[in-house]
Coordinates of N, CA and C and ligand atoms in Angstrom, one line a residue:
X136 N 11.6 16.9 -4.0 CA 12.8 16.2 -3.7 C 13.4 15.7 -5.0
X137 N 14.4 15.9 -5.4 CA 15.0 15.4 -6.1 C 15.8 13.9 -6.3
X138 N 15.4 13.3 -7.3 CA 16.2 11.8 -7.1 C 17.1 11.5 -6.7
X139 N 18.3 12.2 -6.6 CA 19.9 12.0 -5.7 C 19.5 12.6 -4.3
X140 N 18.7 13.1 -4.4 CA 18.2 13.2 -2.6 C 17.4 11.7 -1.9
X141 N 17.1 11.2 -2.5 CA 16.3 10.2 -2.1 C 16.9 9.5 -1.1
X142 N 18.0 8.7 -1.7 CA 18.8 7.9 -1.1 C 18.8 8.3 0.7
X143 N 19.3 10.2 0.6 CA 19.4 10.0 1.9 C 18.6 10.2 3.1
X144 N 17.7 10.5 2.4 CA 16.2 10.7 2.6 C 15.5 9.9 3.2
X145 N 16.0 8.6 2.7 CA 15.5 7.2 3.0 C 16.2 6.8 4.7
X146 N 17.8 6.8 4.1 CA 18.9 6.6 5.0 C 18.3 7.3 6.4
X147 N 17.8 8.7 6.2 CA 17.5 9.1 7.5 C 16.0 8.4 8.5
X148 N 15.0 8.0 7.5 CA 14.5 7.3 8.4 C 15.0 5.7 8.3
X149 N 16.2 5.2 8.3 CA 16.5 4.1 8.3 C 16.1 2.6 7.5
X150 N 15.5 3.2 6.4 CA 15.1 2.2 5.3 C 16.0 2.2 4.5
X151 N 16.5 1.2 4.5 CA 17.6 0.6 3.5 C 17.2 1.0 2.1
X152 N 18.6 1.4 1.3 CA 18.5 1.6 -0.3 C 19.8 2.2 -0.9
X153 N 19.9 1.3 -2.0 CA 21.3 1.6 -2.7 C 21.5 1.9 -3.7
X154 N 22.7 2.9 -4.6 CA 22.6 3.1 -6.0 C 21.5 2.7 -6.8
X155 N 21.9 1.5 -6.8 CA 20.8 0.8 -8.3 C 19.7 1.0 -7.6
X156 N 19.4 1.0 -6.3 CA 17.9 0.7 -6.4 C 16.9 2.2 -6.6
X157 N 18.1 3.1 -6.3 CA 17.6 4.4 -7.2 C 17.4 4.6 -8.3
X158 N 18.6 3.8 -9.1 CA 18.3 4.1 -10.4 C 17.0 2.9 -11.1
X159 N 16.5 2.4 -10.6 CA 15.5 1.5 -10.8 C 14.0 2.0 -10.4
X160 N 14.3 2.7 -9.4 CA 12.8 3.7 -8.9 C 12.7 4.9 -10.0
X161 N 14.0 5.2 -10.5 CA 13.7 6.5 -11.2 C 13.7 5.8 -12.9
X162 N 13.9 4.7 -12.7 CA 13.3 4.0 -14.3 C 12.1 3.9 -14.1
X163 N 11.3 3.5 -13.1 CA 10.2 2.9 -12.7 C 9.0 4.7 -13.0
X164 N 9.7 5.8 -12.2 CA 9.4 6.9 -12.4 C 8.5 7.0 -13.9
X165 N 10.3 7.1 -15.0 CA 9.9 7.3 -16.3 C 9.1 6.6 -16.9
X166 N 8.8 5.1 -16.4 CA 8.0 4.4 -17.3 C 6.6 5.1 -17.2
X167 N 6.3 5.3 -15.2 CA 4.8 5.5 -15.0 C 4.4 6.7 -16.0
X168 N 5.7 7.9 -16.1 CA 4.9 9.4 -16.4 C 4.9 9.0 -17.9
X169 N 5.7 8.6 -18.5 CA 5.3 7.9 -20.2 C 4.1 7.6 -20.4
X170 N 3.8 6.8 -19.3 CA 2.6 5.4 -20.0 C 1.5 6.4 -19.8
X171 N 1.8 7.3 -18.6 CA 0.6 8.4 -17.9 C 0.1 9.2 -18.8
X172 N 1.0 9.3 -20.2 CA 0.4 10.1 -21.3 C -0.4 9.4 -22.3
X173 N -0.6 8.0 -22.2 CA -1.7 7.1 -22.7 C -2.8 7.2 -22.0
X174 N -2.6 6.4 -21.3 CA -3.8 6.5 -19.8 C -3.1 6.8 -18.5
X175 N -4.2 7.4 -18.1 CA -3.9 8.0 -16.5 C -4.2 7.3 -15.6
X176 N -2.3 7.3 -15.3 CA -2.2 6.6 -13.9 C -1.9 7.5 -12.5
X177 N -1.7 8.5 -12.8 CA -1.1 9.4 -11.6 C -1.3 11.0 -12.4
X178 N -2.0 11.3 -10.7 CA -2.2 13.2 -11.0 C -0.9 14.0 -11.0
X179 N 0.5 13.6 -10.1 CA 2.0 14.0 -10.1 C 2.5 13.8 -11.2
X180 N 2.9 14.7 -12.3 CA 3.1 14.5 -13.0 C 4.8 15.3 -13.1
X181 N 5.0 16.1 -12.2 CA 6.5 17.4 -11.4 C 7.7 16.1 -11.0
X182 N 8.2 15.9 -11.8 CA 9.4 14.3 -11.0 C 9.7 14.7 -9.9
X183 N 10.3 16.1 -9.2 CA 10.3 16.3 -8.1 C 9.3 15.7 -6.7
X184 N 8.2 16.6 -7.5 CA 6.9 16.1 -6.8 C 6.7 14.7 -6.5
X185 N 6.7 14.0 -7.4 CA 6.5 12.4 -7.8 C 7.6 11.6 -6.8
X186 N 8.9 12.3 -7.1 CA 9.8 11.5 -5.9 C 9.3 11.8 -4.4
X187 N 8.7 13.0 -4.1 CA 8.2 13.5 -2.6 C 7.6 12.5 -2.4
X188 N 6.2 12.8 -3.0 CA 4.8 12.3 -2.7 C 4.2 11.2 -3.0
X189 N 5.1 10.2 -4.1 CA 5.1 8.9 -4.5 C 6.0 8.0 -4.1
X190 N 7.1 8.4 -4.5 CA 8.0 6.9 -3.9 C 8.6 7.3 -2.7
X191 N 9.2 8.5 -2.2 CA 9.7 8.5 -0.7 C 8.1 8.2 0.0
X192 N 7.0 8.8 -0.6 CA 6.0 8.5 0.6 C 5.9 6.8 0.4
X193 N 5.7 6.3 -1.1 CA 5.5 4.6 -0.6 C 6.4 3.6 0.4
X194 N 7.7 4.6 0.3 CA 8.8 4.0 1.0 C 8.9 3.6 2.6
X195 N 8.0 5.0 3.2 CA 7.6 4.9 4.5 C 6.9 3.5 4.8
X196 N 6.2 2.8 4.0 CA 5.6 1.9 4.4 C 6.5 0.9 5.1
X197 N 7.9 0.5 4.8 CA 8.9 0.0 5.0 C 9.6 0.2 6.3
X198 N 9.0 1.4 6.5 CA 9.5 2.4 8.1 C 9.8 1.1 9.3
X199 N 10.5 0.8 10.1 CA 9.9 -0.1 11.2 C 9.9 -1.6 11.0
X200 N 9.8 -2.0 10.1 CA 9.5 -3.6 9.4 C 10.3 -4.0 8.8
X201 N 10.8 -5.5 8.7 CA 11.7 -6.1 7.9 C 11.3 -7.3 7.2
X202 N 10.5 -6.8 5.8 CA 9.7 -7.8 4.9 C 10.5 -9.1 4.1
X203 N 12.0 -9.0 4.9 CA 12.3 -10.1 4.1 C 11.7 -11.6 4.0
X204 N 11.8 -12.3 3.2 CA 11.0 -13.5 2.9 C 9.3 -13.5 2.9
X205 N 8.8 -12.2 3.3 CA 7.1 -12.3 3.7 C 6.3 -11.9 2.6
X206 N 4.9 -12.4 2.9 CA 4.4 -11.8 2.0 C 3.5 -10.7 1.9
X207 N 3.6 -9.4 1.1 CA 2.3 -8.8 0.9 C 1.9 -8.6 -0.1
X208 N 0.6 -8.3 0.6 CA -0.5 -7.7 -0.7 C -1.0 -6.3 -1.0
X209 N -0.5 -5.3 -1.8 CA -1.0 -4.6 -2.2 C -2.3 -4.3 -2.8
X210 N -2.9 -3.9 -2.0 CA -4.7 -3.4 -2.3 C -4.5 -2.1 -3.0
X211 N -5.5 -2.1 -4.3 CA -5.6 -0.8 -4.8 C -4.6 0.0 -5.3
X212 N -3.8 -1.1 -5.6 CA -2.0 -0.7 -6.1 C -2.1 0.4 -7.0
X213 N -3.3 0.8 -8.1 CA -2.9 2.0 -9.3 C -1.7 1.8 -9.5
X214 N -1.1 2.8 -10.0 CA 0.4 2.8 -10.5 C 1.5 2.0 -10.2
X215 N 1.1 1.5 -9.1 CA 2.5 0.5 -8.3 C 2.5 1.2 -7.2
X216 N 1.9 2.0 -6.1 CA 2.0 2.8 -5.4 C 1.1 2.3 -3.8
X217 N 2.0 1.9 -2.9 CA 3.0 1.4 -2.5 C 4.2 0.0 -3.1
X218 N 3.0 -0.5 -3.6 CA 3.9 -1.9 -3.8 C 5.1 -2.1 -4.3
X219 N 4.9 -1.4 -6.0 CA 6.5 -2.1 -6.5 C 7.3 -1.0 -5.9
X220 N 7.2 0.1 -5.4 CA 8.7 0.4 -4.5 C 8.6 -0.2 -3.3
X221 N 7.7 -1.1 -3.0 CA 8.1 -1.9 -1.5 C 9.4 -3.0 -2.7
X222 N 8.9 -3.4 -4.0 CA 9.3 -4.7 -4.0 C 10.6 -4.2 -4.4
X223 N 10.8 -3.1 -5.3 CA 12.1 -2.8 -5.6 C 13.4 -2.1 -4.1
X224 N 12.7 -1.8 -3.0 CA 13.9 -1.8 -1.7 C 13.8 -3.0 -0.9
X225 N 12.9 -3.8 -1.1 CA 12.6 -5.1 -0.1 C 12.6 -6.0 -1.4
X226 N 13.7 -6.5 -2.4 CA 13.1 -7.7 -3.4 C 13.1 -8.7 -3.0
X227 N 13.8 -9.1 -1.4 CA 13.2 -10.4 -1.0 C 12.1 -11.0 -0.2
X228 N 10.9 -9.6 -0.5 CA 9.5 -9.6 0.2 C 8.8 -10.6 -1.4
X229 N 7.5 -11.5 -0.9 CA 7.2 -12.0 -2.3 C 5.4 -10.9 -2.3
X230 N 6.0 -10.2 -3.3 CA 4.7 -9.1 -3.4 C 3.6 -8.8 -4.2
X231 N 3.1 -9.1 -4.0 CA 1.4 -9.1 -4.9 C 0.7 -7.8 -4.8
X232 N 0.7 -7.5 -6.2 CA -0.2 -6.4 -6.4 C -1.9 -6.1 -6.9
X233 N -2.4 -5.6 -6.5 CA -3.6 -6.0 -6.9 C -4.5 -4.8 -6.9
X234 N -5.7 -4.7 -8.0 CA -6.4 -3.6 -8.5 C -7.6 -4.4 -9.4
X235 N -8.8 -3.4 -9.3 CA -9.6 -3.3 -10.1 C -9.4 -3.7 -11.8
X236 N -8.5 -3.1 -11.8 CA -8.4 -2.1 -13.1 C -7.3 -2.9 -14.1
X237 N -7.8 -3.8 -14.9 CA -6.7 -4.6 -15.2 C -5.6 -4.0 -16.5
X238 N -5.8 -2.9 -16.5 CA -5.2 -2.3 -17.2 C -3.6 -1.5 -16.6
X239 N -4.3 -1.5 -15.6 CA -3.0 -1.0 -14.3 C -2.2 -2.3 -14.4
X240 N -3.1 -3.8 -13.9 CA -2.1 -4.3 -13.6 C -1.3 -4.8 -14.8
X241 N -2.1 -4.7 -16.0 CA -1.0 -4.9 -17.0 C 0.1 -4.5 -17.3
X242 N 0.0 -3.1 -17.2 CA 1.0 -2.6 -17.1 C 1.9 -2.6 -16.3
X243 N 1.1 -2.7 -14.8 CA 2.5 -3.3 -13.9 C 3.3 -4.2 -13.8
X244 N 2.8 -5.5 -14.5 CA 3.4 -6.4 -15.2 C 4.5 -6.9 -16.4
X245 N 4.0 -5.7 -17.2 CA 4.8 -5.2 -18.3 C 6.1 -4.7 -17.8
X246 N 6.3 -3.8 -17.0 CA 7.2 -3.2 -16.3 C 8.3 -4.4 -15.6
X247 N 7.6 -4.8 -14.4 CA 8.2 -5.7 -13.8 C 9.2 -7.1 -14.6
X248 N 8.4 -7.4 -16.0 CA 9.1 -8.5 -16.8 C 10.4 -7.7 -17.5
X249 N 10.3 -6.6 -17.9 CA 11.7 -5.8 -18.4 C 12.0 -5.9 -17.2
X250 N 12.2 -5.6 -16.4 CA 13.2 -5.4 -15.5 C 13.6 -6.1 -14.5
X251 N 13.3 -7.5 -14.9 CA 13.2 -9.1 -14.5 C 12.5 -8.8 -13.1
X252 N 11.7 -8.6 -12.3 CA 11.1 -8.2 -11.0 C 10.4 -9.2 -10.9
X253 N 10.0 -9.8 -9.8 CA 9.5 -10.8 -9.6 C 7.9 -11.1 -8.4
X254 N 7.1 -10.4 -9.4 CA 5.8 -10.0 -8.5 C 4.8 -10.9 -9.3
X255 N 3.8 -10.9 -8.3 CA 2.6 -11.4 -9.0 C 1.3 -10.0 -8.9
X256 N 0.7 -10.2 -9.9 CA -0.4 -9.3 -10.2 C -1.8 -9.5 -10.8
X257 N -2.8 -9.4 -9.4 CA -4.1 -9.6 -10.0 C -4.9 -8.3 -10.2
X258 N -6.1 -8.8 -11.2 CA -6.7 -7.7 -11.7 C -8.0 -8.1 -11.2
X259 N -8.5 -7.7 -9.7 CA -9.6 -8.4 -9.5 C -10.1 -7.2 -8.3
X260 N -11.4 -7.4 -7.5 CA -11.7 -6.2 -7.1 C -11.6 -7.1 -5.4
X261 N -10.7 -6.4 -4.5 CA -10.1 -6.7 -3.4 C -11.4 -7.9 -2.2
X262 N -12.5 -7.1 -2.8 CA -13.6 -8.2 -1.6 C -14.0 -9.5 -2.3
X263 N -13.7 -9.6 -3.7 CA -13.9 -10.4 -4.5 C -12.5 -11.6 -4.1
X264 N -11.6 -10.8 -4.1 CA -10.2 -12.0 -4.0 C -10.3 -12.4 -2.8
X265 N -10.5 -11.0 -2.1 CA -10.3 -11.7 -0.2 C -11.4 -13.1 0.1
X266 N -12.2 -12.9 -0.3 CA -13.7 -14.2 -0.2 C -12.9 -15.5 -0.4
X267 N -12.3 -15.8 -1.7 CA -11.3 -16.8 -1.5 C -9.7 -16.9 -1.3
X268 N -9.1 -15.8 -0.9 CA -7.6 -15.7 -0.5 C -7.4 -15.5 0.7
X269 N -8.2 -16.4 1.9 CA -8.5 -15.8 3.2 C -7.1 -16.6 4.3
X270 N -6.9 -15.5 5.1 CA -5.5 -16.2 6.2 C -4.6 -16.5 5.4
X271 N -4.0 -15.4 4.6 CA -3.0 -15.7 3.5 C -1.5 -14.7 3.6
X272 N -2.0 -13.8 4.0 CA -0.7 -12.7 3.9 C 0.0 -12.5 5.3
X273 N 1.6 -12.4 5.3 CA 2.0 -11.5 6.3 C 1.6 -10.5 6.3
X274 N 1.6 -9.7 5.6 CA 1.3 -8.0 5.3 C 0.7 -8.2 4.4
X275 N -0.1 -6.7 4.6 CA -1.1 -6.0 3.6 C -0.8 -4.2 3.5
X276 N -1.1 -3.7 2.5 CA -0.7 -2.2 2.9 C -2.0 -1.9 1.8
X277 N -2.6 -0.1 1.3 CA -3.0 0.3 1.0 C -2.9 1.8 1.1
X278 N -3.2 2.2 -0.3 CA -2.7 3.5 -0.2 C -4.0 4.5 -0.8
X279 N -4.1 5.7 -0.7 CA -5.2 5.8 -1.0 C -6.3 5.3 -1.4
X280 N -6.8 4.1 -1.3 CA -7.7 3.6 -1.8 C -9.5 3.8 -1.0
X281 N -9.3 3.8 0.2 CA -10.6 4.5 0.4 C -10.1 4.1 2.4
X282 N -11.6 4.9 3.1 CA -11.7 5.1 4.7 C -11.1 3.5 5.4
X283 N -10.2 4.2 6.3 CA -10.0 3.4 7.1 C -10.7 1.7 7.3
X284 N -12.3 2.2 7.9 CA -13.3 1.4 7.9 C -13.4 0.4 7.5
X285 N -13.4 1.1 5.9 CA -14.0 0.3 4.9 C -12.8 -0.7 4.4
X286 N -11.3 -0.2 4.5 CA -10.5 -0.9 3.9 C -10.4 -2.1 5.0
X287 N -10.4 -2.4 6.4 CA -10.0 -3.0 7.3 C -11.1 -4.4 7.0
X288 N -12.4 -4.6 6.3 CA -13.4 -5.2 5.9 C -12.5 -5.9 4.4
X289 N -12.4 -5.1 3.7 CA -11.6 -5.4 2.7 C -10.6 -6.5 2.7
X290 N -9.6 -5.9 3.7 CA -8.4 -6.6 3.9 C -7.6 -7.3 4.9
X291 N -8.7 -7.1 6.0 CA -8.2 -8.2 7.2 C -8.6 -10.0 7.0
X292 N -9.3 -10.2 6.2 CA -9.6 -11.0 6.2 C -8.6 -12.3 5.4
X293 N -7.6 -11.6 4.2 CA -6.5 -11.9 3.7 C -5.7 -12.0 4.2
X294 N -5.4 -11.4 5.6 CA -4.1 -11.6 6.1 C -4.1 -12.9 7.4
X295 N -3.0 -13.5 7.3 CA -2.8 -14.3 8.5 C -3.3 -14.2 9.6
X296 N -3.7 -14.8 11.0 CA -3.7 -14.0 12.2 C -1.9 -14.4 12.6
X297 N -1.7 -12.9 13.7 CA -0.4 -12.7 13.7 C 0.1 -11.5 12.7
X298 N -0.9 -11.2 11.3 CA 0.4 -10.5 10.3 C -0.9 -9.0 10.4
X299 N -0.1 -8.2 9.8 CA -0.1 -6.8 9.6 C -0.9 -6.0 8.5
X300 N -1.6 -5.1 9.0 CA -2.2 -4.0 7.5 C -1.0 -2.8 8.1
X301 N -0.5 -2.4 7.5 CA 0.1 -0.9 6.9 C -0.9 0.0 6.4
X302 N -1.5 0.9 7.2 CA -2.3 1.6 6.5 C -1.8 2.7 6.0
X303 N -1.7 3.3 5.5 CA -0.8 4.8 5.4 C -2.4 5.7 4.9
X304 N -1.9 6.8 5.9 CA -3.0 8.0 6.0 C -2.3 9.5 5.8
X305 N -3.2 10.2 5.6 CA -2.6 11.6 5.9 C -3.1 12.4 6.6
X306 N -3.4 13.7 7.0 CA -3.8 14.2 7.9 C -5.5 14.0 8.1
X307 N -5.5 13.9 9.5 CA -6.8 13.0 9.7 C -7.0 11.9 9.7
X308 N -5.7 11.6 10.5 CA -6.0 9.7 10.3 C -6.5 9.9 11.9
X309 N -6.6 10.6 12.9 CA -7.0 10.3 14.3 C -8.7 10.1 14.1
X310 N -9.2 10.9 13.4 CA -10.6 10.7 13.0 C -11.2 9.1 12.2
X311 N -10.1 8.7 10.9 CA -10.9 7.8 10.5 C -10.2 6.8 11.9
X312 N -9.6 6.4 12.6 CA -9.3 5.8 13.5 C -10.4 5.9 14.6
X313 N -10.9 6.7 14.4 CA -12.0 6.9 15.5 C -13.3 6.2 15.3
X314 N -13.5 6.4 13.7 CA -14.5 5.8 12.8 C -14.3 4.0 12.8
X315 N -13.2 3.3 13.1 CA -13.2 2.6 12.8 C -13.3 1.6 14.1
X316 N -13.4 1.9 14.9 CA -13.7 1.2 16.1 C -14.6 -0.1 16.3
X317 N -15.4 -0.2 15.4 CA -16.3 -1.4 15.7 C -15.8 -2.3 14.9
X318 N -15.4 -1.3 13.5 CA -14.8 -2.6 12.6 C -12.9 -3.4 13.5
X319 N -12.8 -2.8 13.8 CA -11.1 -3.2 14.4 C -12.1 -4.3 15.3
X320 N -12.9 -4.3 16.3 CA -13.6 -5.4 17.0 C -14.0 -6.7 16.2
X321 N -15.5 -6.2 15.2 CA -15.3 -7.4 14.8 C -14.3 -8.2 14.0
X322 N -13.7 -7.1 13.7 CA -12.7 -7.9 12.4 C -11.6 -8.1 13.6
X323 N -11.5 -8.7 14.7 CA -10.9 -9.1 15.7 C -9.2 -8.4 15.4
X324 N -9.3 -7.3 15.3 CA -7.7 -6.6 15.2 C -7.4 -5.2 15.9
X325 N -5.9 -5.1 16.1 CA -5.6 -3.9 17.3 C -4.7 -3.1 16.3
X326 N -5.0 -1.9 16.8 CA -3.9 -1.3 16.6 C -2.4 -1.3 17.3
X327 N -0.9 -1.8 16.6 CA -0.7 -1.9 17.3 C 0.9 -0.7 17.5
X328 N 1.0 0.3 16.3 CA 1.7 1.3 16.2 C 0.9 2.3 15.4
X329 N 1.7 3.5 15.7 CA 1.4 4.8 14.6 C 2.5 5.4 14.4
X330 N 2.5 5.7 13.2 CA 4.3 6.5 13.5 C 3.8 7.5 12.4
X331 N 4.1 8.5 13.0 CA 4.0 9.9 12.1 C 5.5 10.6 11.3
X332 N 4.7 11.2 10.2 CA 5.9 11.7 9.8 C 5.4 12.9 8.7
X333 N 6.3 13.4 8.5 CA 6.5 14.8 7.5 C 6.7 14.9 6.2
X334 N 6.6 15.1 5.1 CA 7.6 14.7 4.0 C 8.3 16.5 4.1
X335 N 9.4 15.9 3.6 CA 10.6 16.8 4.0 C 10.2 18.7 3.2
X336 N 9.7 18.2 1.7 CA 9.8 19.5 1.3 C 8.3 19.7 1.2
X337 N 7.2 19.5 0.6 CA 5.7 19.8 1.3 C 5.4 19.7 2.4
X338 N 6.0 19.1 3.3 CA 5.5 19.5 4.7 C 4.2 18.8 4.9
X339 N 3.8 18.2 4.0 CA 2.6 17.6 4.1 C 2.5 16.3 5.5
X340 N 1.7 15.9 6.0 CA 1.7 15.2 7.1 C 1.2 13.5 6.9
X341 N 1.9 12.4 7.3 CA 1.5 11.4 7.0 C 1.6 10.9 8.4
X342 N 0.9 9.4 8.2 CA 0.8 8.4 9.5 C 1.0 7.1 8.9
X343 N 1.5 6.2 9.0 CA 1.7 5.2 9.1 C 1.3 4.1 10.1
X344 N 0.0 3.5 10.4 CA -0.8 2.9 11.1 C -0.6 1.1 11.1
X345 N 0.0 0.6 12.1 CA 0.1 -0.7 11.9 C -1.2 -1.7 13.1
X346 N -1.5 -2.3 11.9 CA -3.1 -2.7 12.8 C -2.7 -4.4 12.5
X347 N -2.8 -5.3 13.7 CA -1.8 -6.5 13.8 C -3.7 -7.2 14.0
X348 N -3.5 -8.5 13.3 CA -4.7 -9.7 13.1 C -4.6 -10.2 14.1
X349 N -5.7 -10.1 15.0 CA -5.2 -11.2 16.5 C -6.0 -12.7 16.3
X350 N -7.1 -12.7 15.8 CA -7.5 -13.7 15.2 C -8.2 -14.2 14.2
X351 N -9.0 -15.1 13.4 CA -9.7 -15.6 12.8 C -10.3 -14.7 12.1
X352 N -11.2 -14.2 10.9 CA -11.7 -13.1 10.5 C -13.0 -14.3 10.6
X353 N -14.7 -14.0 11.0 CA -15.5 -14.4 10.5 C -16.2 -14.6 9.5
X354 N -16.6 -15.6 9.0 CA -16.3 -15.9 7.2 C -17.3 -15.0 6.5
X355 N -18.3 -14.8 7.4 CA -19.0 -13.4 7.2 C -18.2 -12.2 6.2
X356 N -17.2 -11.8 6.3 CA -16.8 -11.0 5.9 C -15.3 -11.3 4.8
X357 N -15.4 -10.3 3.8 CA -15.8 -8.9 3.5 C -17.6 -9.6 2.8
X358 N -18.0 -8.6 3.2 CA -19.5 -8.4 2.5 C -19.5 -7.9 1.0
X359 N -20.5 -8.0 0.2 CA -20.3 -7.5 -0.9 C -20.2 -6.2 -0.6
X360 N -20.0 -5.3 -1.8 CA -19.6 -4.4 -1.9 C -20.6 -3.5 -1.8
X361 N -21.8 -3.5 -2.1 CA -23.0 -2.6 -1.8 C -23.2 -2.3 -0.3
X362 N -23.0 -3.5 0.4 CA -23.2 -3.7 1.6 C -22.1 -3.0 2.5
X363 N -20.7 -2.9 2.0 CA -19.6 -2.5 3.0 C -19.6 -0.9 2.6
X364 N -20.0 -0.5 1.4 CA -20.1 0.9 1.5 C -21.5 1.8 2.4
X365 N -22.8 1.1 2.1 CA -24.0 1.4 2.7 C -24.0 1.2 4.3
X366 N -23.4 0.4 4.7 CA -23.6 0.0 6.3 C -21.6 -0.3 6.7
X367 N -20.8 0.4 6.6 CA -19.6 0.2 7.2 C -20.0 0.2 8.3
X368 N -18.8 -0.9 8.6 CA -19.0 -1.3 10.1 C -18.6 -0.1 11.0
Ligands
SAH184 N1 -2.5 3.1 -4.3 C1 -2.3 3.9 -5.5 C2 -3.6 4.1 -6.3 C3 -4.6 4.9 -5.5 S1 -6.1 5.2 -6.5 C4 -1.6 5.2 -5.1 O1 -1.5 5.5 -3.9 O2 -1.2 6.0 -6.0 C5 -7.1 3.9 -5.9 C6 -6.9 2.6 -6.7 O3 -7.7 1.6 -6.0 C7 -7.5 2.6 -8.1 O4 -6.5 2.1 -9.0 C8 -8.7 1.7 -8.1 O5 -8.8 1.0 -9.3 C9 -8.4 0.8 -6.9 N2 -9.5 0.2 -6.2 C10 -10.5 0.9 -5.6 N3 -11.4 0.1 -4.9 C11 -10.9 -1.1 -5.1 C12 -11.4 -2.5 -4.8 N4 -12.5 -2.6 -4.0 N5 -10.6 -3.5 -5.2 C13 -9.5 -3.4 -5.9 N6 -9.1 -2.2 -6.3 C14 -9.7 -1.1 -5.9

């Protein structure tokens, strides 16, 4: 996809976006593939490819939802991927990015202060922040970062009851959905949409999973991290 396709690309699944905010995704573009020749932040390295499979796909997250004023949290941001193109089509969502790898977030940081953006960014490892950031988020999203299961342990416990994980999957999300059944119980949460989609020129297949907090998370959880990989729920 080309960057002057974006726009209407967007338009057709009904997510808002304007001139500038194209030309701010395709700044955002050139900073990541630059920096990506220091350290590796992304395997897309085809700008084509990168507008497909990176920012129209982080854009879907947006699909359906109207983040004004709310907040999320980006789990496992790497590159900015969902987050700062949530924050750059939605800037009046207040959006937190967050990663292991404080080198990511420095850089995402770096980025965001040129271009006056207004995010906050921790560099901490997601079961470690969730233990003290608990019933905190409207939304949560995640993007590649690992199985269904395991993320829902991760990151339900950050969010409000009432607010939302955005999961975004690719093919094979009916499976880890299937896997995830006991964790959606105890972590007292439903699923409460799926919306599938296409990307236009790979054809590749995505899902977009919205799993809504019905109540309390038990303080029990997230477990350390030895523990949520060895015994997922
Ligand atoms: N969401 C980005 C990056 C995916 S790669 C994208 O779609 O392009 C997975 C990222 O998750 C890596 O940057 C890694 O550092 C981070 N990550 C994995 N497990 C994590 C955890 N438990 N807590 C915080 N970050 C984690």
């Amino acid at each position: 996809m080309k960057i002057n396709e974006l726009l209407n690309a967007l338009k057709a699944q009904e997510i808002a976006c304007s001139e500038e905010q194209v030309n701010l995704l395709n700044t955002f573009m050139k900073v990541t593939l630059e920096t990506n020749e220091k350290f590796n932040l992304t395997a897309i390295t085809n700008e084509d490819e990168f507008v497909e499979k990176m920012i129209y796909d982080s854009a879907l997250a947006l699909y359906d939802l109207d983040l004004t004023e709310k907040s999320i949290i980006d789990v496992g941001t790497g590159a900015g991927f969902p987050g700062m193109v949530i924050k750059i089509l939605e800037p009046n969502a207040k959006v937190t990015l967050l990663d292991s790898t404080a080198k990511k977030i420095n850089h995402l940081l770096g980025f965001a202060k040129e271009q006056n953006i207004n995010v906050e960014g921790i560099a901490n490892r997601a079961e470690d922040y969730a233990r003290n950031n608990r019933e905190k988020y409207d939304y949560a999203t995640a993007r590649a970062v690992s199985q269904l299961n395991i993320l829902l342990e991760l990151i339900i416990p950050m969010l409000k009851v009432g607010g939302t994980f955005i999961g975004m999957k690719g093919q094979g999300y009916e499976e880890e959905i299937n896997n995830s059944k006991e964790a959606l119980r105890r972590l007292n949460c439903r699923i409460s949409s799926i919306y599938e989609f296409e990307l236009p020129e790979s054809h590749e297949k995505r899902a977009i999973i919205h799993i809504v907090k019905e109540k309390e998370t038990n303080k029990k959880y997230p477990r350390q991290y030895t523990d949520i990989k060895r015994l997922p729920l």
